[in-house]
Amino acid sequence: MMRQAGRYMAVYRKLAEKYPSFRERSETTDLIVEISLQPWEAFNPDGVIIFSDILTPLAAFGIPFDIEEVRGPVIHAPIRSEEGLKALHPIDLEKLHFVGESLRILRHEVGERAAVLGFVGAPWTIATYIVEGCTTRTYTTIKSICHTAPHVLRALLSHLVQAISEYIVFQVESGAHCIQIFDSWGGQLPPDMWERWSKPYIVEIVSIVRKKCPKTPLVLYINGNGGLLERMKETGVDVIGLDWTVDMEDAKKQLGNDISVQGNVDPAYLFSPLPALTDEIERVVKCAGPRGHILNLGHGVLVGTPEEAVAHFFDIARNLKFDPPVEDHALGEAKLVV
Ligand code: 1CP
């Protein structure tokens, strides 16, 4: 489960009081490890996601930023012109030593008991912050640059492809078993614009990373991806992350059985009575079928989510069984036992 959107764990909130700067929390090895292990220790999930942010690598290729408590990410000098591009330089992975160290420690701490998950932002999504300068609801500056200065945006996105690819390989070599690519704001583009301004750059990253780390599964997530599913599959990733605006059954029909899916449970269900949450988890798992589904939320855990609901989610997940067991039967024959 991602908890990016929410500071729902009391232990995290307490630690954040002591270390109020997000950059300090996410750029100090001991704190990264401690925070990453908090949900693992509380709920024992199958995956431990490194505590970091999609913006963390920015300073290592020339873009200073901050993550403020109320405003969220702030880029000090947004890039909107050729002049602005001059600030960019190749990624200096030594400046991200804390990510490498944390992944190595996490891998050692969890052993074979859980997968260690790394992540990056997709070029388009990272570019929305670099161009807009902060969180936006309309994306009007970057969308207009697609038409007024396409060469600037293309140069920025190409730079991001190189930096992000190197950063993924660095995470894998440091111990990440799997990498999730967040194109969180890809769903803000009309599909034909996504084809032009996001997909080719993701395809390039997938191809660079596959050469260096052919065995590492890649997950692609887009917020609001119902209209982009087939296009997402064409990027060549292994797993498609689904938000909750598309029905799991429809998504499976569109995507076919040769690609895995993740997510789909609306994070707001964690605020519902527990039996309703149970029913929804079972419904999603039934629709997804016995193979190739990573049970997860359709986005991060929301602020204010009761920790008991998260614990319940994992209890239910651990007790789900297919009869006959998945290993013994061909796709589609096994039934979920409830
Ligand atoms: O201190 C805090 O709690 C601030 C909130 C916060 C947190 C917990 C931010 C600021 N980043 C994070 C960590 C983070 N970021 C994780 C957590 C790893 C874990 O589960 O422990 C992850 C996976 C991210 C990734 C991330 N950051 C995304 C992609 C995932 C998604 O939500 O779609 C995005 C878009 C960001 C940008 C970001 N970071 C933080 C904020 C407030 C924002 C802006 C969101 C926006 O623009 O609306």
mmCIF file of C-alpha atoms and ligand atoms in Angstrom:
data_model
loop_
_atom_site.group_PDB
_atom_site.id
_atom_site.type_symbol
_atom_site.label_atom_id
_atom_site.label_comp_id
_atom_site.label_asym_id
_atom_site.label_seq_id
_atom_site.Cartn_x
_atom_site.Cartn_y
_atom_site.Cartn_z
ATOM 1 C CA MET A 1 0.000 0.000 0.000
ATOM 2 C CA MET A 2 1.250 3.492 -0.737
ATOM 3 C CA ARG A 3 0.668 5.989 1.978
ATOM 4 C CA GLN A 4 1.923 8.976 0.046
ATOM 5 C CA ALA A 5 -1.353 10.817 0.281
ATOM 6 C CA GLY A 6 -1.819 10.250 3.968
ATOM 7 C CA ARG A 7 -0.081 10.659 7.224
ATOM 8 C CA TYR A 8 -2.406 8.115 8.773
ATOM 9 C CA MET A 9 -0.004 6.279 11.106
ATOM 10 C CA ALA A 10 0.375 7.762 14.588
ATOM 11 C CA VAL A 11 4.024 6.608 14.786
ATOM 12 C CA TYR A 12 4.788 8.499 11.558
ATOM 13 C CA ARG A 13 3.043 11.656 12.739
ATOM 14 C CA LYS A 14 5.020 11.541 15.981
ATOM 15 C CA LEU A 15 8.304 11.172 14.134
ATOM 16 C CA ALA A 16 7.319 13.984 11.748
ATOM 17 C CA GLU A 17 6.865 16.289 14.759
ATOM 18 C CA LYS A 18 10.434 15.627 15.795
ATOM 19 C CA TYR A 19 11.752 15.987 12.207
ATOM 20 C CA PRO A 20 9.397 18.547 10.613
ATOM 21 C CA SER A 21 11.235 18.833 7.293
ATOM 22 C CA PHE A 22 10.036 16.367 4.654
ATOM 23 C CA ARG A 23 13.388 16.558 2.905
ATOM 24 C CA GLU A 24 15.211 15.680 6.105
ATOM 25 C CA ARG A 25 12.850 12.736 6.774
ATOM 26 C CA SER A 26 13.260 11.448 3.243
ATOM 27 C CA GLU A 27 16.984 12.133 2.822
ATOM 28 C CA THR A 28 18.406 10.721 6.081
ATOM 29 C CA THR A 29 19.170 7.019 5.866
ATOM 30 C CA ASP A 30 18.163 6.100 9.443
ATOM 31 C CA LEU A 31 14.855 7.966 9.149
ATOM 32 C CA ILE A 32 14.068 6.500 5.714
ATOM 33 C CA VAL A 33 14.637 2.982 7.036
ATOM 34 C CA GLU A 34 12.638 3.592 10.209
ATOM 35 C CA ILE A 35 9.666 5.106 8.349
ATOM 36 C CA SER A 36 9.727 2.461 5.597
ATOM 37 C CA LEU A 37 9.555 -0.278 8.228
ATOM 38 C CA GLN A 38 6.692 1.300 10.234
ATOM 39 C CA PRO A 39 3.850 -0.190 8.157
ATOM 40 C CA TRP A 40 5.716 -3.459 7.691
ATOM 41 C CA GLU A 41 6.059 -3.867 11.438
ATOM 42 C CA ALA A 42 2.420 -2.877 12.022
ATOM 43 C CA PHE A 43 0.693 -4.858 9.244
ATOM 44 C CA ASN A 44 3.206 -7.341 7.852
ATOM 45 C CA PRO A 45 2.448 -6.777 4.158
ATOM 46 C CA ASP A 46 4.254 -8.620 1.338
ATOM 47 C CA GLY A 47 6.014 -5.488 0.136
ATOM 48 C CA VAL A 48 8.009 -2.719 1.796
ATOM 49 C CA ILE A 49 8.068 0.538 -0.163
ATOM 50 C CA ILE A 50 11.020 2.851 0.432
ATOM 51 C CA PHE A 51 10.005 6.111 2.084
ATOM 52 C CA SER A 52 10.955 8.691 -0.516
ATOM 53 C CA ASP A 53 9.220 10.859 -3.079
ATOM 54 C CA ILE A 54 9.061 11.041 -6.863
ATOM 55 C CA LEU A 55 10.727 14.472 -6.532
ATOM 56 C CA THR A 56 13.655 13.219 -4.411
ATOM 57 C CA PRO A 57 16.089 12.844 -7.379
ATOM 58 C CA LEU A 58 15.451 16.389 -8.706
ATOM 59 C CA ALA A 59 18.212 18.088 -6.722
ATOM 60 C CA ALA A 60 20.671 15.506 -8.093
ATOM 61 C CA PHE A 61 20.155 16.752 -11.669
ATOM 62 C CA GLY A 62 19.968 20.496 -11.084
ATOM 63 C CA ILE A 63 16.505 21.325 -9.770
ATOM 64 C CA PRO A 64 16.295 22.578 -6.181
ATOM 65 C CA PHE A 65 12.918 21.965 -4.527
ATOM 66 C CA ASP A 66 11.109 21.776 -1.228
ATOM 67 C CA ILE A 67 8.078 19.902 0.013
ATOM 68 C CA GLU A 68 6.111 22.245 2.231
ATOM 69 C CA GLU A 69 3.584 21.076 4.809
ATOM 70 C CA VAL A 70 0.555 22.814 3.305
ATOM 71 C CA ARG A 71 1.529 23.696 -0.287
ATOM 72 C CA GLY A 72 3.259 20.396 -1.065
ATOM 73 C CA PRO A 73 6.086 20.387 -3.643
ATOM 74 C CA VAL A 74 7.651 23.755 -4.568
ATOM 75 C CA ILE A 75 10.228 24.112 -7.365
ATOM 76 C CA HIS A 76 12.281 27.265 -6.837
ATOM 77 C CA ALA A 77 13.009 27.977 -10.538
ATOM 78 C CA PRO A 78 10.388 26.370 -12.819
ATOM 79 C CA ILE A 79 11.653 25.551 -16.337
ATOM 80 C CA ARG A 80 9.607 27.080 -19.168
ATOM 81 C CA SER A 81 12.225 28.191 -21.714
ATOM 82 C CA GLU A 82 15.481 27.204 -23.364
ATOM 83 C CA GLU A 83 17.268 29.388 -20.820
ATOM 84 C CA GLY A 84 15.735 27.354 -17.992
ATOM 85 C CA LEU A 85 17.009 24.098 -19.504
ATOM 86 C CA LYS A 86 20.583 25.232 -18.793
ATOM 87 C CA ALA A 87 20.119 24.347 -15.113
ATOM 88 C CA LEU A 88 19.857 20.621 -15.967
ATOM 89 C CA HIS A 89 22.855 18.316 -15.640
ATOM 90 C CA PRO A 90 23.281 14.524 -15.692
ATOM 91 C CA ILE A 91 22.047 12.831 -12.533
ATOM 92 C CA ASP A 92 24.691 12.590 -9.811
ATOM 93 C CA LEU A 93 23.792 9.365 -8.020
ATOM 94 C CA GLU A 94 26.245 10.098 -5.225
ATOM 95 C CA LYS A 95 23.863 12.850 -4.131
ATOM 96 C CA LEU A 96 21.239 10.092 -3.681
ATOM 97 C CA HIS A 97 23.496 7.878 -1.557
ATOM 98 C CA PHE A 98 20.782 7.759 1.161
ATOM 99 C CA VAL A 99 18.401 5.977 -1.260
ATOM 100 C CA GLY A 100 21.011 3.333 -2.112
ATOM 101 C CA GLU A 101 21.977 2.852 1.545
ATOM 102 C CA SER A 102 18.346 2.611 2.672
ATOM 103 C CA LEU A 103 17.466 0.037 0.019
ATOM 104 C CA ARG A 104 20.462 -2.084 1.006
ATOM 105 C CA ILE A 105 19.479 -1.933 4.696
ATOM 106 C CA LEU A 106 15.789 -2.630 3.950
ATOM 107 C CA ARG A 107 16.719 -5.627 1.824
ATOM 108 C CA HIS A 108 18.811 -6.958 4.705
ATOM 109 C CA GLU A 109 16.110 -6.213 7.334
ATOM 110 C CA VAL A 110 13.218 -7.917 5.555
ATOM 111 C CA GLY A 111 15.231 -10.801 4.073
ATOM 112 C CA GLU A 112 13.049 -13.140 2.038
ATOM 113 C CA ARG A 113 9.918 -12.174 3.963
ATOM 114 C CA ALA A 114 8.869 -9.266 1.781
ATOM 115 C CA ALA A 115 9.689 -7.618 -1.519
ATOM 116 C CA VAL A 116 11.484 -4.277 -1.373
ATOM 117 C CA LEU A 117 9.792 -1.801 -3.702
ATOM 118 C CA GLY A 118 11.469 1.176 -5.314
ATOM 119 C CA PHE A 119 9.711 3.843 -7.354
ATOM 120 C CA VAL A 120 10.133 6.801 -9.680
ATOM 121 C CA GLY A 121 7.917 9.415 -11.302
ATOM 122 C CA ALA A 122 7.347 9.175 -15.058
ATOM 123 C CA PRO A 123 8.841 12.016 -17.150
ATOM 124 C CA TRP A 124 5.473 13.691 -17.841
ATOM 125 C CA THR A 125 4.448 13.646 -14.166
ATOM 126 C CA ILE A 126 7.836 14.941 -12.970
ATOM 127 C CA ALA A 127 7.714 17.608 -15.699
ATOM 128 C CA THR A 128 4.346 18.873 -14.420
ATOM 129 C CA TYR A 129 6.092 19.918 -11.184
ATOM 130 C CA ILE A 130 9.221 21.271 -12.927
ATOM 131 C CA VAL A 131 7.177 23.402 -15.351
ATOM 132 C CA GLU A 132 4.258 24.450 -13.141
ATOM 133 C CA GLY A 133 6.507 24.964 -10.110
ATOM 134 C CA CYS A 134 4.022 23.344 -7.727
ATOM 135 C CA THR A 135 0.952 21.139 -7.483
ATOM 136 C CA THR A 136 -1.723 22.204 -9.955
ATOM 137 C CA ARG A 137 -5.304 21.262 -10.616
ATOM 138 C CA THR A 138 -5.432 22.494 -14.202
ATOM 139 C CA TYR A 139 -1.987 21.810 -15.750
ATOM 140 C CA THR A 140 -2.550 24.841 -17.992
ATOM 141 C CA THR A 141 1.073 26.052 -18.108
ATOM 142 C CA ILE A 142 2.584 22.725 -19.138
ATOM 143 C CA LYS A 143 -0.310 21.921 -21.497
ATOM 144 C CA SER A 144 0.119 25.233 -23.271
ATOM 145 C CA ILE A 145 3.901 24.677 -23.547
ATOM 146 C CA CYS A 146 3.069 21.480 -25.487
ATOM 147 C CA HIS A 147 1.977 23.911 -28.245
ATOM 148 C CA THR A 148 4.000 27.104 -27.640
ATOM 149 C CA ALA A 149 7.451 25.620 -26.935
ATOM 150 C CA PRO A 150 7.310 21.908 -27.768
ATOM 151 C CA HIS A 151 11.097 21.760 -28.271
ATOM 152 C CA VAL A 152 11.642 22.915 -24.660
ATOM 153 C CA LEU A 153 9.302 20.274 -23.282
ATOM 154 C CA ARG A 154 10.817 17.574 -25.498
ATOM 155 C CA ALA A 155 14.318 18.478 -24.285
ATOM 156 C CA LEU A 156 13.167 18.421 -20.663
ATOM 157 C CA LEU A 157 11.397 15.056 -21.056
ATOM 158 C CA SER A 158 14.432 13.541 -22.817
ATOM 159 C CA HIS A 159 16.663 14.720 -19.997
ATOM 160 C CA LEU A 160 14.265 13.131 -17.504
ATOM 161 C CA VAL A 161 14.340 9.817 -19.433
ATOM 162 C CA GLN A 162 18.107 9.550 -18.941
ATOM 163 C CA ALA A 163 18.043 10.647 -15.302
ATOM 164 C CA ILE A 164 15.093 8.429 -14.336
ATOM 165 C CA SER A 165 16.464 5.367 -16.157
ATOM 166 C CA GLU A 166 19.802 5.689 -14.355
ATOM 167 C CA TYR A 167 17.964 6.214 -11.080
ATOM 168 C CA ILE A 168 15.894 3.044 -11.589
ATOM 169 C CA VAL A 169 18.981 0.949 -12.318
ATOM 170 C CA PHE A 170 20.641 2.448 -9.219
ATOM 171 C CA GLN A 171 17.631 1.460 -7.082
ATOM 172 C CA VAL A 172 17.637 -2.088 -8.468
ATOM 173 C CA GLU A 173 21.383 -2.475 -7.957
ATOM 174 C CA SER A 174 20.934 -1.210 -4.388
ATOM 175 C CA GLY A 175 18.290 -3.848 -3.579
ATOM 176 C CA ALA A 176 14.855 -2.950 -4.990
ATOM 177 C CA HIS A 177 13.057 -6.103 -6.237
ATOM 178 C CA CYS A 178 10.500 -4.191 -8.252
ATOM 179 C CA ILE A 179 10.024 -0.630 -9.511
ATOM 180 C CA GLN A 180 6.769 1.268 -9.744
ATOM 181 C CA ILE A 181 6.626 4.087 -12.286
ATOM 182 C CA PHE A 182 4.119 6.736 -11.227
ATOM 183 C CA ASP A 183 2.647 8.657 -14.116
ATOM 184 C CA SER A 184 0.153 10.006 -11.607
ATOM 185 C CA TRP A 185 -0.812 12.995 -13.753
ATOM 186 C CA GLY A 186 -0.780 11.172 -17.120
ATOM 187 C CA GLY A 187 -4.555 10.849 -16.813
ATOM 188 C CA GLN A 188 -4.800 14.650 -17.021
ATOM 189 C CA LEU A 189 -3.875 14.462 -20.709
ATOM 190 C CA PRO A 190 -6.345 13.561 -23.441
ATOM 191 C CA PRO A 191 -5.293 10.073 -24.623
ATOM 192 C CA ASP A 192 -3.802 11.287 -27.924
ATOM 193 C CA MET A 193 -1.719 13.831 -25.994
ATOM 194 C CA TRP A 194 -0.616 11.099 -23.570
ATOM 195 C CA GLU A 195 0.508 9.102 -26.637
ATOM 196 C CA ARG A 196 2.674 12.050 -27.650
ATOM 197 C CA TRP A 197 3.879 13.538 -24.392
ATOM 198 C CA SER A 198 4.126 10.662 -21.958
ATOM 199 C CA LYS A 199 4.104 7.214 -23.541
ATOM 200 C CA PRO A 200 7.233 7.469 -25.774
ATOM 201 C CA TYR A 201 9.323 8.577 -22.823
ATOM 202 C CA ILE A 202 8.076 5.700 -20.649
ATOM 203 C CA VAL A 203 8.746 3.268 -23.527
ATOM 204 C CA GLU A 204 12.321 4.570 -23.695
ATOM 205 C CA ILE A 205 12.814 4.123 -19.951
ATOM 206 C CA VAL A 206 11.431 0.562 -20.118
ATOM 207 C CA SER A 207 13.806 -0.286 -22.950
ATOM 208 C CA ILE A 208 16.896 1.171 -21.202
ATOM 209 C CA VAL A 209 16.044 -0.515 -17.890
ATOM 210 C CA ARG A 210 15.235 -3.899 -19.502
ATOM 211 C CA LYS A 211 18.748 -4.035 -20.978
ATOM 212 C CA LYS A 212 20.387 -3.542 -17.585
ATOM 213 C CA CYS A 213 17.876 -5.264 -15.276
ATOM 214 C CA PRO A 214 15.902 -7.712 -17.451
ATOM 215 C CA LYS A 215 14.378 -9.548 -14.467
ATOM 216 C CA THR A 216 13.032 -6.572 -12.526
ATOM 217 C CA PRO A 217 9.233 -6.265 -12.756
ATOM 218 C CA LEU A 218 8.024 -2.800 -13.709
ATOM 219 C CA VAL A 219 4.622 -1.482 -12.621
ATOM 220 C CA LEU A 220 2.996 1.514 -14.309
ATOM 221 C CA TYR A 221 0.373 3.546 -12.450
ATOM 222 C CA ILE A 222 -1.711 6.409 -13.788
ATOM 223 C CA ASN A 223 -4.353 8.203 -11.792
ATOM 224 C CA GLY A 224 -7.551 8.213 -13.882
ATOM 225 C CA ASN A 225 -6.351 5.544 -16.277
ATOM 226 C CA GLY A 226 -9.639 4.019 -17.451
ATOM 227 C CA GLY A 227 -9.245 5.465 -20.951
ATOM 228 C CA LEU A 228 -5.564 4.589 -21.253
ATOM 229 C CA LEU A 229 -5.368 0.900 -20.373
ATOM 230 C CA GLU A 230 -4.437 -0.554 -23.782
ATOM 231 C CA ARG A 231 -2.019 2.300 -24.349
ATOM 232 C CA MET A 232 -0.381 1.618 -20.983
ATOM 233 C CA LYS A 233 0.083 -2.017 -21.947
ATOM 234 C CA GLU A 234 1.930 -0.934 -25.092
ATOM 235 C CA THR A 235 4.707 0.585 -22.952
ATOM 236 C CA GLY A 236 5.954 -2.962 -22.262
ATOM 237 C CA VAL A 237 5.647 -2.880 -18.455
ATOM 238 C CA ASP A 238 4.783 -6.038 -16.503
ATOM 239 C CA VAL A 239 1.982 -4.743 -14.295
ATOM 240 C CA ILE A 240 -0.710 -2.100 -14.771
ATOM 241 C CA GLY A 241 -1.748 -0.228 -11.622
ATOM 242 C CA LEU A 242 -5.484 0.475 -11.661
ATOM 243 C CA ASP A 243 -7.219 3.262 -9.836
ATOM 244 C CA TRP A 244 -10.855 2.663 -8.784
ATOM 245 C CA THR A 245 -12.641 4.456 -11.613
ATOM 246 C CA VAL A 246 -12.404 1.386 -13.831
ATOM 247 C CA ASP A 247 -14.114 -1.890 -12.916
ATOM 248 C CA MET A 248 -11.627 -4.738 -12.422
ATOM 249 C CA GLU A 249 -13.657 -6.999 -14.710
ATOM 250 C CA ASP A 250 -13.698 -4.424 -17.523
ATOM 251 C CA ALA A 251 -9.967 -3.764 -17.065
ATOM 252 C CA LYS A 252 -9.176 -7.492 -17.290
ATOM 253 C CA LYS A 253 -11.269 -7.769 -20.470
ATOM 254 C CA GLN A 254 -9.427 -4.848 -22.033
ATOM 255 C CA LEU A 255 -5.958 -5.896 -20.944
ATOM 256 C CA GLY A 256 -6.157 -9.683 -21.439
ATOM 257 C CA ASN A 257 -4.413 -12.298 -19.334
ATOM 258 C CA ASP A 258 -0.855 -11.730 -20.537
ATOM 259 C CA ILE A 259 -0.247 -8.774 -18.221
ATOM 260 C CA SER A 260 -0.715 -8.443 -14.466
ATOM 261 C CA VAL A 261 -2.793 -5.861 -12.654
ATOM 262 C CA GLN A 262 -2.484 -4.131 -9.296
ATOM 263 C CA GLY A 263 -4.744 -2.085 -7.091
ATOM 264 C CA ASN A 264 -8.329 -1.062 -7.803
ATOM 265 C CA VAL A 265 -9.785 -0.924 -4.264
ATOM 266 C CA ASP A 266 -11.056 2.617 -3.596
ATOM 267 C CA PRO A 267 -9.002 3.995 -0.637
ATOM 268 C CA ALA A 268 -12.247 5.516 0.711
ATOM 269 C CA TYR A 269 -13.447 1.957 1.516
ATOM 270 C CA LEU A 270 -11.023 2.101 4.455
ATOM 271 C CA PHE A 271 -13.464 4.596 6.024
ATOM 272 C CA SER A 272 -16.458 2.261 5.545
ATOM 273 C CA PRO A 273 -17.771 -0.307 8.016
ATOM 274 C CA LEU A 274 -15.350 -3.268 7.953
ATOM 275 C CA PRO A 275 -17.858 -5.752 6.420
ATOM 276 C CA ALA A 276 -18.273 -3.402 3.431
ATOM 277 C CA LEU A 277 -14.495 -3.275 3.038
ATOM 278 C CA THR A 278 -14.333 -7.087 3.223
ATOM 279 C CA ASP A 279 -16.991 -7.425 0.506
ATOM 280 C CA GLU A 280 -15.168 -4.992 -1.766
ATOM 281 C CA ILE A 281 -11.799 -6.743 -1.379
ATOM 282 C CA GLU A 282 -13.459 -10.086 -2.172
ATOM 283 C CA ARG A 283 -15.298 -8.620 -5.160
ATOM 284 C CA VAL A 284 -12.118 -7.108 -6.638
ATOM 285 C CA VAL A 285 -10.125 -10.313 -6.072
ATOM 286 C CA LYS A 286 -12.883 -12.438 -7.651
ATOM 287 C CA CYS A 287 -13.041 -10.181 -10.709
ATOM 288 C CA ALA A 288 -9.247 -10.207 -11.053
ATOM 289 C CA GLY A 289 -9.073 -14.008 -10.983
ATOM 290 C CA PRO A 290 -6.507 -16.306 -9.433
ATOM 291 C CA ARG A 291 -3.381 -15.140 -11.251
ATOM 292 C CA GLY A 292 -1.534 -11.949 -11.994
ATOM 293 C CA HIS A 293 -3.224 -9.636 -9.489
ATOM 294 C CA ILE A 294 -1.434 -7.689 -6.756
ATOM 295 C CA LEU A 295 -4.145 -6.732 -4.277
ATOM 296 C CA ASN A 296 -3.767 -3.053 -3.431
ATOM 297 C CA LEU A 297 -5.596 0.226 -3.201
ATOM 298 C CA GLY A 298 -6.284 2.298 -6.317
ATOM 299 C CA HIS A 299 -4.160 5.119 -4.853
ATOM 300 C CA GLY A 300 -2.434 5.972 -1.562
ATOM 301 C CA VAL A 301 -3.990 5.655 1.879
ATOM 302 C CA LEU A 302 -5.902 8.855 2.605
ATOM 303 C CA VAL A 303 -5.196 11.215 5.502
ATOM 304 C CA GLY A 304 -7.316 10.229 8.507
ATOM 305 C CA THR A 305 -7.717 6.565 7.502
ATOM 306 C CA PRO A 306 -8.266 4.448 10.647
ATOM 307 C CA GLU A 307 -5.267 2.185 11.218
ATOM 308 C CA GLU A 308 -7.684 -0.639 12.223
ATOM 309 C CA ALA A 309 -9.129 -0.588 8.707
ATOM 310 C CA VAL A 310 -5.665 -0.977 7.195
ATOM 311 C CA ALA A 311 -5.000 -3.892 9.582
ATOM 312 C CA HIS A 312 -8.346 -5.424 8.545
ATOM 313 C CA PHE A 313 -7.430 -5.080 4.846
ATOM 314 C CA PHE A 314 -4.270 -7.133 5.405
ATOM 315 C CA ASP A 315 -6.051 -9.746 7.586
ATOM 316 C CA ILE A 316 -8.655 -10.298 4.889
ATOM 317 C CA ALA A 317 -5.985 -10.386 2.170
ATOM 318 C CA ARG A 318 -3.944 -13.013 3.997
ATOM 319 C CA ASN A 319 -6.953 -15.268 4.482
ATOM 320 C CA LEU A 320 -8.169 -15.284 0.892
ATOM 321 C CA LYS A 321 -7.913 -18.678 -0.763
ATOM 322 C CA PHE A 322 -8.617 -20.021 -4.189
ATOM 323 C CA ASP A 323 -10.019 -23.531 -4.379
ATOM 324 C CA PRO A 324 -8.432 -25.520 -5.940
ATOM 325 C CA PRO A 325 -5.108 -23.797 -5.223
ATOM 326 C CA VAL A 326 -3.847 -21.551 -7.980
ATOM 327 C CA GLU A 327 -0.673 -23.602 -8.650
ATOM 328 C CA ASP A 328 -2.688 -26.715 -9.558
ATOM 329 C CA HIS A 329 -5.119 -25.219 -11.986
ATOM 330 C CA ALA A 330 -5.211 -23.456 -15.277
ATOM 331 C CA LEU A 331 -6.249 -19.849 -15.402
ATOM 332 C CA GLY A 332 -9.899 -19.193 -14.720
ATOM 333 C CA GLU A 333 -10.782 -22.531 -13.105
ATOM 334 C CA ALA A 334 -10.074 -21.718 -9.503
ATOM 335 C CA LYS A 335 -12.830 -20.194 -7.333
ATOM 336 C CA LEU A 336 -12.343 -17.735 -4.499
ATOM 337 C CA VAL A 337 -13.432 -19.303 -1.207
ATOM 338 C CA VAL A 338 -15.356 -16.847 0.962
HETATM 339 O O1 1CP B 1 5.270 14.523 5.280
HETATM 340 C C1 1CP B 1 4.330 14.106 4.639
HETATM 341 O O2 1CP B 1 3.659 13.196 5.093
HETATM 342 C C2 1CP B 1 4.000 14.795 3.354
HETATM 343 C C3 1CP B 1 3.186 13.962 2.433
HETATM 344 C C4 1CP B 1 4.080 13.132 1.547
HETATM 345 C C5 1CP B 1 4.471 11.786 1.735
HETATM 346 C C6 1CP B 1 4.116 10.885 2.868
HETATM 347 C C7 1CP B 1 4.692 13.583 0.363
HETATM 348 C C8 1CP B 1 4.635 14.929 -0.185
HETATM 349 N N1 1CP B 1 5.442 12.553 -0.171
HETATM 350 C C9 1CP B 1 5.326 11.433 0.614
HETATM 351 C C10 1CP B 1 6.013 10.150 0.383
HETATM 352 C C11 1CP B 1 5.733 9.487 -0.912
HETATM 353 N N2 1CP B 1 5.608 10.077 -2.144
HETATM 354 C C12 1CP B 1 5.561 8.095 -1.111
HETATM 355 C C13 1CP B 1 5.558 7.184 0.071
HETATM 356 C C14 1CP B 1 6.186 5.940 0.113
HETATM 357 C C15 1CP B 1 5.377 5.196 1.185
HETATM 358 O O3 1CP B 1 4.351 4.616 0.850
HETATM 359 O O4 1CP B 1 5.769 5.246 2.314
HETATM 360 C C16 1CP B 1 5.285 7.860 -2.469
HETATM 361 C C17 1CP B 1 5.025 6.530 -3.150
HETATM 362 C C18 1CP B 1 5.328 9.113 -3.105
HETATM 363 C C19 1CP B 1 5.141 9.332 -4.550
HETATM 364 C C20 1CP B 1 4.557 10.607 -5.002
HETATM 365 N N3 1CP B 1 4.845 11.877 -4.583
HETATM 366 C C21 1CP B 1 3.641 10.709 -6.073
HETATM 367 C C22 1CP B 1 3.153 9.539 -6.890
HETATM 368 C C23 1CP B 1 2.101 8.752 -6.188
HETATM 369 C C24 1CP B 1 0.755 9.427 -6.195
HETATM 370 O O5 1CP B 1 0.334 9.866 -5.127
HETATM 371 O O6 1CP B 1 0.132 9.508 -7.261
HETATM 372 C C25 1CP B 1 3.347 12.064 -6.249
HETATM 373 C C26 1CP B 1 2.418 12.662 -7.277
HETATM 374 C C27 1CP B 1 4.120 12.812 -5.296
HETATM 375 C C28 1CP B 1 4.199 14.289 -5.158
HETATM 376 C C29 1CP B 1 3.912 14.753 -3.779
HETATM 377 N N4 1CP B 1 4.647 14.438 -2.666
HETATM 378 C C30 1CP B 1 4.118 15.037 -1.561
HETATM 379 C C31 1CP B 1 3.005 15.775 -1.958
HETATM 380 C C32 1CP B 1 2.114 16.596 -1.048
HETATM 381 C C33 1CP B 1 2.891 15.609 -3.344
HETATM 382 C C34 1CP B 1 1.939 16.323 -4.243
HETATM 383 C C35 1CP B 1 0.735 15.620 -4.643
HETATM 384 C C36 1CP B 1 -0.030 16.534 -5.589
HETATM 385 O O7 1CP B 1 0.587 17.201 -6.444
HETATM 386 O O8 1CP B 1 -1.262 16.553 -5.470
#
